[in-house]
GROMACS .gro file of C-alpha atoms in nm:
model
  104
    1UNK     CA    1  -0.183   0.955   1.278
    2UNK     CA    2  -0.198   0.723   1.005
    3UNK     CA    3   0.026   0.483   0.811
    4UNK     CA    4   0.335   0.560   0.599
    5UNK     CA    5   0.311   0.703   0.267
    6UNK     CA    6   0.523   0.678  -0.025
    7UNK     CA    7   0.481   0.882  -0.311
    8UNK     CA    8   0.648   0.826  -0.644
    9UNK     CA    9   0.601   1.035  -1.001
   10UNK     CA   10   0.692   0.861  -1.310
   11UNK     CA   11   0.669   0.931  -1.692
   12UNK     CA   12   0.339   0.788  -1.820
   13UNK     CA   13   0.074   0.507  -1.748
   14UNK     CA   14   0.275   0.221  -1.897
   15UNK     CA   15   0.568   0.322  -1.607
   16UNK     CA   16   0.331   0.350  -1.339
   17UNK     CA   17   0.147   0.024  -1.379
   18UNK     CA   18   0.540  -0.153  -1.392
   19UNK     CA   19   0.594   0.044  -1.096
   20UNK     CA   20   0.314  -0.048  -0.889
   21UNK     CA   21   0.340  -0.404  -0.983
   22UNK     CA   22   0.716  -0.403  -0.870
   23UNK     CA   23   0.617  -0.199  -0.568
   24UNK     CA   24   0.368  -0.443  -0.445
   25UNK     CA   25   0.577  -0.767  -0.510
   26UNK     CA   26   0.864  -0.602  -0.315
   27UNK     CA   27   0.671  -0.518  -0.015
   28UNK     CA   28   0.350  -0.547   0.203
   29UNK     CA   29   0.182  -0.194   0.083
   30UNK     CA   30  -0.135  -0.109  -0.072
   31UNK     CA   31  -0.186   0.148  -0.339
   32UNK     CA   32  -0.401   0.488  -0.272
   33UNK     CA   33  -0.584   0.624  -0.615
   34UNK     CA   34  -0.292   0.697  -0.883
   35UNK     CA   35  -0.292   1.069  -1.008
   36UNK     CA   36  -0.215   1.247  -1.298
   37UNK     CA   37  -0.071   1.547  -1.416
   38UNK     CA   38  -0.003   1.711  -1.735
   39UNK     CA   39   0.281   1.993  -1.650
   40UNK     CA   40   0.292   2.301  -1.894
   41UNK     CA   41   0.626   2.189  -2.049
   42UNK     CA   42   0.474   1.841  -2.113
   43UNK     CA   43   0.615   1.876  -2.510
   44UNK     CA   44   0.971   1.869  -2.351
   45UNK     CA   45   0.933   1.557  -2.143
   46UNK     CA   46   1.011   1.230  -2.242
   47UNK     CA   47   0.629   1.121  -2.193
   48UNK     CA   48   0.380   1.414  -2.176
   49UNK     CA   49   0.202   1.267  -1.866
   50UNK     CA   50   0.325   1.250  -1.501
   51UNK     CA   51   0.149   0.987  -1.266
   52UNK     CA   52   0.183   0.985  -0.903
   53UNK     CA   53   0.182   0.648  -0.696
   54UNK     CA   54   0.083   0.640  -0.368
   55UNK     CA   55   0.215   0.347  -0.162
   56UNK     CA   56   0.058   0.315   0.201
   57UNK     CA   57   0.182   0.034   0.474
   58UNK     CA   58   0.480   0.045   0.739
   59UNK     CA   59   0.761   0.265   0.685
   60UNK     CA   60   1.020  -0.030   0.589
   61UNK     CA   61   0.747  -0.154   0.339
   62UNK     CA   62   0.675   0.181   0.202
   63UNK     CA   63   1.044   0.288   0.142
   64UNK     CA   64   1.104  -0.050  -0.005
   65UNK     CA   65   0.795  -0.014  -0.233
   66UNK     CA   66   0.899   0.270  -0.339
   67UNK     CA   67   1.272   0.174  -0.429
   68UNK     CA   68   1.146  -0.115  -0.630
   69UNK     CA   69   0.883   0.088  -0.816
   70UNK     CA   70   1.162   0.367  -0.905
   71UNK     CA   71   1.380   0.081  -1.037
   72UNK     CA   72   1.106  -0.102  -1.247
   73UNK     CA   73   0.998   0.270  -1.399
   74UNK     CA   74   1.352   0.366  -1.467
   75UNK     CA   75   1.343   0.075  -1.695
   76UNK     CA   76   1.083   0.186  -1.889
   77UNK     CA   77   1.060   0.589  -1.904
   78UNK     CA   78   1.160   0.713  -1.576
   79UNK     CA   79   1.078   0.869  -1.241
   80UNK     CA   80   1.043   1.231  -1.141
   81UNK     CA   81   1.071   1.255  -0.775
   82UNK     CA   82   0.949   1.038  -0.492
   83UNK     CA   83   0.920   1.088  -0.106
   84UNK     CA   84   0.825   0.909   0.208
   85UNK     CA   85   0.585   1.007   0.484
   86UNK     CA   86   0.672   0.826   0.794
   87UNK     CA   87   0.349   0.883   0.966
   88UNK     CA   88   0.109   1.074   0.758
   89UNK     CA   89  -0.109   1.315   0.950
   90UNK     CA   90  -0.525   1.289   0.958
   91UNK     CA   91  -0.585   1.581   0.741
   92UNK     CA   92  -0.339   1.456   0.463
   93UNK     CA   93  -0.493   1.130   0.482
   94UNK     CA   94  -0.820   1.286   0.331
   95UNK     CA   95  -0.599   1.456   0.054
   96UNK     CA   96  -0.461   1.103  -0.049
   97UNK     CA   97  -0.799   1.000  -0.201
   98UNK     CA   98  -0.803   1.320  -0.436
   99UNK     CA   99  -0.695   1.244  -0.768
  100UNK     CA  100  -0.742   1.417  -1.165
  101UNK     CA  101  -0.847   1.083  -1.320
  102UNK     CA  102  -1.180   1.150  -1.182
  103UNK     CA  103  -1.178   1.512  -1.336
  104UNK     CA  104  -1.324   1.549  -1.709
   0.00000   0.00000   0.00000
C-alpha cells in the first residue's frame, strides 16, 4: 500500500496552478501529473476545462493540501470535487501517472 492521495478537480488551468501552489505551501506533499477533462456540457461551465490535481503524502498533509487548494481555487474560478484516499492501493498507484495532457 502506498501513501495517501488527494484529488481535487478545479475549473481551468489558472485555478489549477493557484491550487497546486497553495497546497504545496500548506503541507509536505508532492504533486502527481495533472489531468484534464473537457466534459460534454463544457459550454455551461464557468470554465470549459476541468483539471484534476493529485497530491501525495501523509494523510494529514494531503488533507491540509486539498483544503488549501480548494480555498485558493475557489478564489479563482471554483472547484468541482475533492477526495482523499488514505492508503492508496498498489494497482491504483499505477493509474495515478495517467493523464490526458499526453494525448493529442
